[in-house]
């Protein structure tokens, strides 16, 4: 039996209410009616649905308003299913068109079966079919109220990456691009899964959340898709790149997050992972975000105790001109600041003060970043060396290692004339999601270096870009020597041969 | 390399059977058990999809027929070439 929710059925039901109301002279007759018809036994009424409906209406004291609400709810549900079916219909239509196009190619009567014809006619059909599948999946992820079905996203994220179709990956990416930051937060939260509980004796502990492998694959697909648009500078492209930056930060810097929970009386309490994405500086139009987690990357802190701290990752969009060294410098300063927390580290305080001052100078001298960096580099060796000598402390040494590593990397990126979008975790680790190299400037520098040193290497800026993409920069002959030469002698080394070409 | 598709009546029948099953599932599926009809209702869309299943079935059969005709044409060409070669060899001999 199908329930009839047509307009005529609605009118009929309302008229039944009127009839029931007219029959009920007094409240007690309604009560008696309810008493006698508590067993409705629909099977006895299949041939007389009006009587059945009348009984239902009587028993439930149904009002006209309730009927209207029921019909409105059904209509809304029907409309949402109609949209899903319409998506399916379009996809099936595309599949049929594809099959028909195939038949047209091979039809002996038309004699079209040549490579050129097949390529021309089928390529367009294939793309059309692909996009219709993407739209179909996008429609499935969306909900009627303009939001998204996070349970469905969670279901997709729980699958094996190879079981998710390319069309679905593209649909997920399209959806992520369209989302506002609070929707993005939910999307990401739906992509984490609890992987275990680490318990302390007092019942407290941490749930470890892992990012889904499908999420990682989606990030990878996104990276391949944007490789062709990286050089564009318009706002739309910047937004697309910044979304990739966020995905990249999550996939590679927050693939495991420990969230505090409890384990009382044997029943595990799982605290949900909670992610906040906010613009780092709402005042400007930069797509820089701060992503905060209610957890940490480590189970315990350096003292071996349960680490309750939150963690955050900052993402930075690609700026005009080089930006990497400047931001890396600031992170080095922040890390140095952390050394201040140990009261015994008087020298470390001095380090923090000096490097911080250099940082402020840098801000003032914004266009002369590389000079300040070089100055900072010179001072760094002396002071950090002093810290290392005086405090054979694991935490200090690790922090010093990170500072050195950041400053060294910043120097290298600066020497390579690199501009990048990247993310920084507050533990000093970072990932670069995409980068641009000013090849003209880099070629000038490479050439200057070779003339200056009287050497010759068989690579140029194009080769450097390719090697960076493969993570094999240092496989280039004497690359470390070039970087060292640039960082220590760039002031005279390049302009000596290419005066004025640096800008 | 793309997927290799075996073209024979067994494959065709299997495909048609699957389509019929899907259509059967579709017919029994009615999320709101709703028979309300009118422009754009879910019931209308289901009907349209049902009709498309038949269209797809026909399109597949047509593709199959044309593929077979094409293969027969190739086979005929091969025979003609073969007999042509034999003939010229005989003439030459």
XYZ file of C-alpha atoms in Angstrom:
596
model
C 0.000 0.000 0.000
C 1.286 3.459 -0.862
C 0.360 6.458 1.200
C -1.286 9.180 -0.748
C 0.068 12.658 -0.059
C -1.609 14.368 -2.973
C -3.566 17.615 -2.566
C -6.831 15.743 -2.988
C -5.824 13.354 -0.159
C -5.116 16.350 2.060
C -8.494 17.908 1.308
C -10.151 14.575 2.041
C -8.418 14.195 5.411
C -9.347 17.720 6.450
C -12.968 17.022 5.545
C -12.768 13.874 7.713
C -11.614 16.033 10.635
C -14.613 18.248 10.135
C -16.880 15.203 10.115
C -15.325 13.809 13.309
C -15.629 17.202 15.011
C -19.288 17.426 14.112
C -19.931 13.948 15.520
C -18.317 14.777 18.870
C -21.033 16.585 20.776
C -19.244 16.286 24.051
C -15.660 15.606 25.089
C -16.626 12.283 26.684
C -17.875 10.855 23.365
C -14.413 11.571 21.928
C -12.885 9.819 24.956
C -15.103 6.761 24.468
C -14.321 6.752 20.772
C -10.601 6.733 21.566
C -11.116 3.894 24.032
C -12.914 1.662 21.593
C -10.640 2.190 18.634
C -7.222 1.772 20.309
C -6.623 -1.268 18.138
C -6.834 0.183 14.631
C -6.206 -3.047 12.701
C -5.468 -1.518 9.319
C -5.803 -4.881 7.545
C -9.548 -4.768 8.266
C -9.863 -1.460 6.431
C -7.885 -1.946 3.249
C -11.092 -1.692 1.224
C -12.376 1.267 3.170
C -9.469 3.648 3.858
C -11.787 6.566 4.581
C -13.147 4.794 7.654
C -9.615 3.893 8.713
C -8.432 7.485 8.373
C -11.476 8.680 10.251
C -10.604 6.351 13.130
C -6.993 7.538 13.144
C -8.106 11.151 13.141
C -10.513 10.481 15.989
C -8.045 8.564 18.119
C -5.290 11.149 17.822
C -7.553 14.193 18.035
C -5.891 15.369 14.872
C -6.306 19.001 13.953
C -6.288 20.632 10.559
C -3.040 22.351 11.506
C -1.387 19.008 12.237
C -2.494 17.650 8.867
C -1.041 20.716 7.170
C 2.255 20.251 9.025
C 2.445 16.568 8.061
C 1.812 17.370 4.402
C 4.337 20.225 4.427
C 6.993 17.943 5.974
C 6.286 15.245 3.421
C 6.455 17.803 0.586
C 9.838 19.048 1.848
C 11.183 15.496 2.061
C 9.773 14.714 -1.352
C 11.448 17.785 -2.805
C 14.855 16.781 -1.393
C 14.505 13.285 -2.861
C 13.366 14.773 -6.172
C 16.680 16.672 -6.320
C 18.653 13.491 -5.644
C 16.683 11.641 -8.338
C 17.166 14.505 -10.760
C 20.941 14.215 -10.263
C 20.683 10.473 -10.922
C 18.554 11.085 -13.987
C 21.094 13.493 -15.449
C 23.952 11.069 -14.835
C 22.077 8.177 -16.437
C 21.242 10.416 -19.404
C 24.971 11.222 -19.785
C 25.766 7.498 -19.695
C 23.196 6.817 -22.403
C 24.585 9.644 -24.541
C 28.042 8.150 -24.099
C 26.889 4.705 -25.218
C 25.079 6.244 -28.208
C 28.210 8.176 -29.170
C 30.206 4.942 -29.019
C 27.646 3.275 -31.271
C 27.859 6.183 -33.694
C 31.632 5.808 -33.859
C 31.532 2.139 -34.694
C 28.473 2.221 -36.977
C 29.590 0.624 -40.317
C 26.869 2.594 -42.144
C 28.492 5.918 -41.149
C 32.101 4.710 -41.358
C 33.328 7.031 -38.599
C 35.628 4.631 -36.832
C 38.856 6.598 -37.210
C 41.195 7.578 -34.407
C 40.599 11.298 -34.937
C 36.831 10.977 -34.907
C 36.824 8.765 -31.816
C 39.146 11.153 -29.979
C 37.131 14.204 -30.925
C 33.678 12.903 -30.251
C 34.420 10.705 -27.252
C 36.696 13.070 -25.351
C 33.955 15.622 -24.960
C 31.453 12.933 -23.994
C 33.845 11.461 -21.465
C 34.383 14.852 -19.849
C 30.685 15.517 -19.828
C 29.984 12.144 -18.225
C 32.757 12.697 -15.660
C 31.412 16.119 -14.681
C 27.876 14.833 -14.436
C 29.091 12.180 -11.980
C 30.894 14.911 -10.015
C 27.665 16.936 -9.878
C 25.779 13.847 -8.815
C 28.120 13.248 -5.857
C 28.197 16.946 -4.996
C 24.394 16.870 -4.830
C 24.542 13.884 -2.504
C 26.900 15.695 -0.117
C 24.755 18.852 -0.026
C 21.639 19.174 2.081
C 18.521 21.176 1.365
C 19.204 23.887 3.919
C 22.434 24.974 2.232
C 24.604 22.915 4.586
C 26.290 19.585 3.980
C 25.744 15.988 5.054
C 28.681 15.483 7.408
C 27.656 11.915 8.226
C 27.921 11.104 4.538
C 31.307 12.829 4.356
C 32.375 10.747 7.360
C 31.163 7.602 5.561
C 33.240 8.446 2.478
C 36.255 9.234 4.638
C 36.015 5.808 6.304
C 36.555 4.007 2.993
C 39.799 2.791 1.470
C 41.308 5.504 -0.785
C 41.277 3.194 -3.824
C 37.545 2.536 -3.362
C 36.716 6.213 -3.796
C 36.204 7.216 -7.426
C 38.001 10.172 -9.060
C 34.578 11.773 -9.517
C 33.959 11.570 -5.774
C 37.383 13.068 -4.994
C 36.602 15.998 -7.258
C 33.152 16.387 -5.678
C 34.744 16.505 -2.208
C 37.214 19.144 -3.388
C 34.458 21.241 -4.987
C 32.416 21.027 -1.820
C 35.392 22.006 0.365
C 36.034 25.046 -1.865
C 32.445 26.204 -1.484
C 32.325 25.829 2.300
C 32.682 28.671 4.774
C 35.194 28.251 7.600
C 32.754 26.740 10.106
C 31.631 24.208 7.488
C 35.256 23.444 6.691
C 35.815 22.782 10.400
C 33.016 20.199 10.391
C 34.288 18.665 7.135
C 37.725 18.175 8.692
C 36.314 16.925 12.004
C 34.301 14.372 10.022
C 37.545 13.160 8.483
C 39.159 12.124 11.774
C 38.737 8.691 13.337
C 39.575 7.532 16.842
C 42.459 5.116 16.667
C 42.936 4.221 20.335
C 42.971 5.356 23.919
C 46.084 5.841 26.001
C 45.181 5.519 29.653
C 46.809 6.939 32.763
C 46.470 5.300 36.182
C 44.018 7.923 37.397
C 41.615 7.114 34.578
C 42.580 10.100 32.518
C 44.155 9.653 29.157
C 44.115 10.610 25.547
C 42.216 9.522 22.494
C 44.330 9.493 19.440
C 42.573 10.747 16.331
C 43.948 9.915 12.893
C 43.105 11.762 9.728
C 41.506 9.504 7.137
C 43.560 8.082 4.281
C 40.843 9.265 1.893
C 41.414 12.810 3.175
C 45.121 12.439 2.413
C 44.381 11.133 -1.079
C 41.934 13.966 -1.651
C 44.682 16.435 -0.685
C 47.017 14.746 -3.117
C 44.434 14.939 -5.943
C 43.894 18.618 -5.079
C 47.650 19.207 -5.362
C 47.713 17.672 -8.840
C 44.736 19.754 -9.941
C 46.189 23.082 -8.864
C 49.622 22.522 -10.371
C 48.459 24.295 -13.520
C 47.023 27.368 -11.778
C 49.784 28.086 -9.291
C 51.161 31.001 -11.270
C 47.894 32.945 -11.327
C 47.674 35.837 -8.946
C 43.952 36.609 -8.850
C 41.875 36.423 -5.701
C 39.942 33.319 -6.780
C 43.139 31.370 -7.379
C 44.546 32.574 -4.065
C 41.455 31.231 -2.328
C 41.826 27.865 -4.100
C 45.499 27.685 -3.139
C 44.772 28.666 0.448
C 42.185 25.879 0.726
C 44.854 23.477 -0.459
C 47.168 24.940 2.146
C 44.634 24.122 4.866
C 44.138 20.551 3.591
C 47.861 20.063 3.316
C 48.433 21.311 6.862
C 45.847 18.886 8.230
C 46.981 15.900 6.155
C 50.659 16.203 6.907
C 51.008 18.161 10.146
C 47.997 16.978 12.080
C 47.604 13.421 10.827
C 47.530 12.267 14.463
C 46.081 14.399 17.245
C 45.860 13.394 20.907
C 42.711 14.663 22.583
C 42.272 14.468 26.360
C 39.604 12.052 27.504
C 38.818 9.920 30.529
C 38.402 6.264 31.275
C 36.093 6.017 34.259
C 34.602 2.750 35.515
C 35.615 0.962 32.400
C 33.550 3.076 30.072
C 35.635 5.154 27.790
C 34.645 8.725 27.356
C 35.657 10.045 23.992
C 36.063 13.764 23.737
C 35.356 14.816 20.186
C 38.060 16.403 18.192
C 37.314 20.096 17.944
C 38.868 22.233 15.242
C 38.636 25.977 14.790
C 39.683 27.770 11.630
C 39.997 31.539 11.858
C 41.554 34.178 9.703
C 44.800 35.098 11.389
C 44.287 38.738 10.640
C 40.632 39.535 9.865
C 41.645 43.121 9.104
C 43.441 42.302 5.863
C 42.350 40.369 2.787
C 45.085 37.744 3.071
C 44.021 34.094 3.121
C 46.105 33.333 6.197
C 44.442 31.090 8.741
C 45.053 29.852 12.255
C 43.814 26.300 12.794
C 43.418 25.380 16.456
C 42.969 21.840 17.812
C 41.774 20.767 21.273
C 44.687 18.377 21.402
C 48.378 17.996 20.864
C 50.749 16.159 18.582
C 52.317 14.343 21.515
C 50.876 12.131 24.235
C 52.966 13.681 26.964
C 54.953 16.809 27.462
C 58.714 16.867 27.792
C 58.467 16.144 31.516
C 56.642 12.890 30.742
C 53.334 14.229 32.030
C 49.992 14.286 30.287
C 50.181 17.200 27.919
C 46.967 19.192 28.057
C 48.052 21.900 25.710
C 46.221 22.839 22.553
C 48.055 23.017 19.302
C 47.728 25.360 16.399
C 48.841 25.531 12.806
C 49.123 28.745 10.858
C 48.758 28.729 7.099
C 50.194 31.454 4.908
C 49.164 32.333 1.398
C 51.716 33.102 -1.284
C 52.694 36.794 -1.201
C 54.042 38.915 -3.968
C 57.804 38.855 -3.541
C 59.505 36.411 -1.230
C 57.743 35.781 2.046
C 59.208 32.563 3.288
C 62.326 33.885 4.993
C 60.433 36.612 6.825
C 57.871 34.271 8.354
C 60.454 31.607 9.103
C 62.465 34.226 10.972
C 59.472 35.076 13.096
C 58.923 31.417 13.944
C 62.563 31.100 14.916
C 62.026 34.071 17.209
C 58.935 32.500 18.736
C 60.825 29.285 19.378
C 63.622 31.220 20.975
C 61.017 32.863 23.180
C 60.086 29.431 24.487
C 63.567 29.159 25.965
C 62.718 32.026 28.264
C 60.321 29.747 30.121
C 63.235 28.085 31.904
C 64.353 30.532 34.561
C 67.838 29.090 34.645
C 68.522 29.864 31.044
C 69.811 33.378 31.423
C 71.825 33.191 28.265
C 68.806 31.887 26.422
C 66.936 34.977 27.504
C 69.678 37.011 25.950
C 69.356 34.997 22.737
C 65.654 35.590 22.680
C 66.116 39.298 23.211
C 68.728 39.751 20.526
C 67.046 37.667 17.858
C 63.723 39.242 18.633
C 65.223 42.687 18.256
C 66.605 41.631 14.911
C 63.154 40.487 13.986
C 61.663 43.856 14.811
C 64.382 45.519 12.808
C 63.450 43.284 9.971
C 59.859 44.391 10.157
C 60.972 48.004 9.975
C 63.312 47.322 7.121
C 60.812 45.162 5.288
C 62.474 45.272 1.884
C 65.875 44.334 3.167
C 64.988 41.024 4.693
C 67.947 39.146 3.377
C 70.459 41.553 4.896
C 68.901 41.315 8.303
C 68.737 37.569 7.982
C 72.414 37.416 7.226
C 73.145 39.622 10.213
C 70.931 37.403 12.338
C 72.756 34.376 11.021
C 76.112 35.697 12.124
C 74.913 36.493 15.626
C 72.995 33.250 15.807
C 76.040 31.003 15.632
C 77.740 32.770 18.527
C 74.742 32.913 20.830
C 73.191 29.568 20.061
C 76.613 28.046 20.435
C 76.766 29.529 23.918
C 73.400 28.108 24.808
C 74.406 24.666 23.583
C 77.647 24.758 25.530
C 76.178 25.871 28.795
C 72.961 23.863 28.870
C 73.159 20.284 27.927
C 69.429 20.057 28.221
C 67.359 17.948 25.857
C 64.543 20.474 25.491
C 66.911 23.336 24.895
C 68.933 21.390 22.376
C 65.837 20.323 20.465
C 64.614 23.882 20.359
C 68.013 25.125 19.269
C 68.058 22.479 16.530
C 64.690 23.715 15.298
C 65.824 27.340 15.352
C 68.954 26.480 13.409
C 66.997 24.385 10.968
C 64.428 27.134 10.393
C 67.028 29.819 9.849
C 69.022 27.559 7.526
C 65.915 26.683 5.510
C 64.896 30.339 5.383
C 68.329 31.240 4.053
C 68.097 28.522 1.395
C 64.605 29.576 0.247
C 65.722 33.169 0.171
C 68.770 32.275 -1.934
C 66.545 30.368 -4.364
C 64.262 33.427 -4.805
C 61.403 31.256 -3.635
C 57.930 32.397 -2.763
C 55.588 29.850 -1.223
C 52.334 29.109 0.485
C 52.947 26.991 3.531
C 51.836 26.107 7.035
C 53.609 26.310 10.340
C 52.806 24.252 13.396
C 53.565 25.775 16.770
C 56.100 23.010 17.424
C 58.307 24.550 14.717
C 57.559 22.044 11.944
C 56.279 23.242 8.599
C 55.096 22.051 5.200
C 55.216 23.914 1.915
C 52.091 23.300 -0.137
C 53.205 25.107 -3.288
C 55.966 27.407 -4.344
C 57.113 29.753 -7.088
C 60.674 30.572 -7.983
C 61.664 33.744 -9.798
C 63.713 31.964 -12.432
C 65.275 35.122 -13.844
C 66.642 36.142 -10.464
C 67.801 32.617 -9.628
C 69.577 32.239 -12.978
C 71.367 35.532 -12.347
C 72.473 34.295 -8.965
C 73.598 30.925 -10.257
C 75.567 32.550 -13.057
C 77.138 35.112 -10.724
C 78.195 32.350 -8.361
C 79.851 30.380 -11.153
C 81.720 33.427 -12.442
C 82.743 34.451 -8.935
C 84.028 31.007 -8.031
C 85.405 30.156 -11.474
C 83.351 26.995 -11.662
C 80.693 25.596 -13.957
C 77.597 23.541 -13.168
C 75.225 21.969 -15.658
C 71.909 23.195 -14.306
C 69.749 26.297 -14.249
C 66.626 27.556 -12.460
C 64.341 25.135 -14.355
C 66.360 22.187 -13.088
C 66.267 23.585 -9.556
C 62.468 23.798 -9.689
C 62.204 20.187 -10.867
C 64.579 18.941 -8.197
C 62.694 20.765 -5.441
C 59.460 19.150 -6.643
C 61.097 15.738 -6.257
C 62.661 16.655 -2.905
C 66.117 16.202 -4.423
C 67.489 19.760 -4.330
C 70.746 18.760 -2.710
C 71.436 16.187 -5.398
C 72.326 19.108 -7.667
C 76.067 19.455 -7.880
C 77.517 21.935 -5.359
C 74.040 23.232 -4.442
C 75.069 23.503 -0.787
C 78.066 25.568 -1.873
C 75.836 27.887 -3.900
C 73.505 28.424 -0.954
C 76.396 29.098 1.388
C 77.946 31.488 -1.127
C 74.685 33.382 -1.578
C 73.931 33.621 2.125
C 77.354 34.929 3.009
C 78.324 36.975 -0.032
C 75.132 37.870 -1.839
C 75.467 41.599 -1.162
C 78.495 41.889 -3.404
C 78.468 38.500 -5.089
C 75.484 39.013 -7.358
C 75.391 42.755 -7.914
C 79.061 42.607 -8.906
C 77.981 40.829 -12.068
C 74.359 41.834 -12.454
C 74.033 45.257 -10.962
C 70.404 46.230 -10.652
C 69.118 42.908 -11.972
C 68.066 41.623 -8.543
C 64.894 43.640 -8.554
C 45.578 0.799 -21.074
C 41.817 0.787 -20.874
C 39.685 -2.089 -19.686
C 39.146 -4.956 -22.110
C 35.467 -5.658 -22.592
C 34.407 -9.053 -23.809
C 31.730 -8.608 -26.459
C 29.460 -11.630 -26.713
C 25.817 -12.421 -26.147
C 26.604 -13.667 -22.633
C 28.052 -10.286 -21.641
C 25.148 -8.503 -23.251
C 22.560 -10.653 -21.534
C 24.360 -10.236 -18.194
C 24.293 -6.487 -18.614
C 20.632 -6.409 -19.576
C 19.823 -8.611 -16.611
C 21.657 -6.237 -14.276
C 19.789 -3.285 -15.715
C 16.490 -5.067 -15.238
C 17.404 -5.837 -11.630
C 18.279 -2.195 -11.039
C 15.048 -1.095 -12.603
C 13.195 -3.583 -10.410
C 14.889 -2.155 -7.307
C 13.963 1.308 -8.444
C 10.331 0.450 -8.961
C 10.027 -0.955 -5.467
C 11.820 2.039 -3.994
C 9.742 4.988 -2.968
C 11.291 6.951 -0.106
C 8.212 8.704 1.137
C 5.843 6.042 -0.168
C 4.434 8.994 -1.974
C 2.217 8.781 -5.009
C 1.807 12.505 -5.323
C 2.483 13.524 -8.868
C 3.043 16.864 -10.471
C 5.919 18.747 -11.949
C 9.174 17.867 -10.296
C 7.943 15.497 -7.570
C 10.106 12.541 -6.589
C 7.524 10.151 -8.065
C 7.829 11.905 -11.436
C 11.597 11.738 -11.309
C 11.467 8.027 -10.506
C 9.262 7.467 -13.524
C 11.690 9.379 -15.726
C 14.569 7.261 -14.423
C 12.605 4.078 -15.086
C 12.102 5.200 -18.675
C 15.818 5.943 -18.979
C 16.652 2.395 -17.952
C 14.732 1.162 -20.994
C 16.477 3.721 -23.185
C 19.835 2.592 -21.857
C 18.957 -1.034 -22.534
C 18.134 -0.148 -26.152
C 21.325 1.906 -26.499
C 23.417 -1.018 -25.240
C 21.736 -3.461 -27.608
C 22.282 -1.015 -30.475
C 25.972 -0.624 -29.552
C 26.284 -4.402 -29.419
C 24.643 -4.832 -32.838
C 26.832 -2.175 -34.426
C 29.969 -3.637 -32.867
C 29.104 -7.077 -34.236
C 28.326 -5.593 -37.701
C 31.642 -3.765 -37.625
C 33.509 -6.932 -36.676
C 31.698 -8.847 -39.447
C 32.698 -6.111 -41.905
C 36.332 -6.457 -40.802
C 36.125 -10.205 -41.141
C 34.650 -9.888 -44.630
C 37.403 -7.448 -45.620
C 40.001 -9.863 -44.316
C 38.441 -12.710 -46.347
C 38.412 -10.570 -49.496
C 42.019 -9.534 -48.977
C 42.936 -13.140 -48.348
C 41.229 -14.393 -51.518
C 42.694 -11.450 -53.464
C 46.197 -12.415 -52.373
C 45.567 -16.076 -53.168
C 44.209 -15.127 -56.577
C 47.161 -12.933 -57.463
C 49.538 -15.614 -56.245
C 47.804 -18.174 -58.459
C 47.953 -15.767 -61.400
C 51.587 -15.165 -60.744
C 52.240 -18.893 -60.354
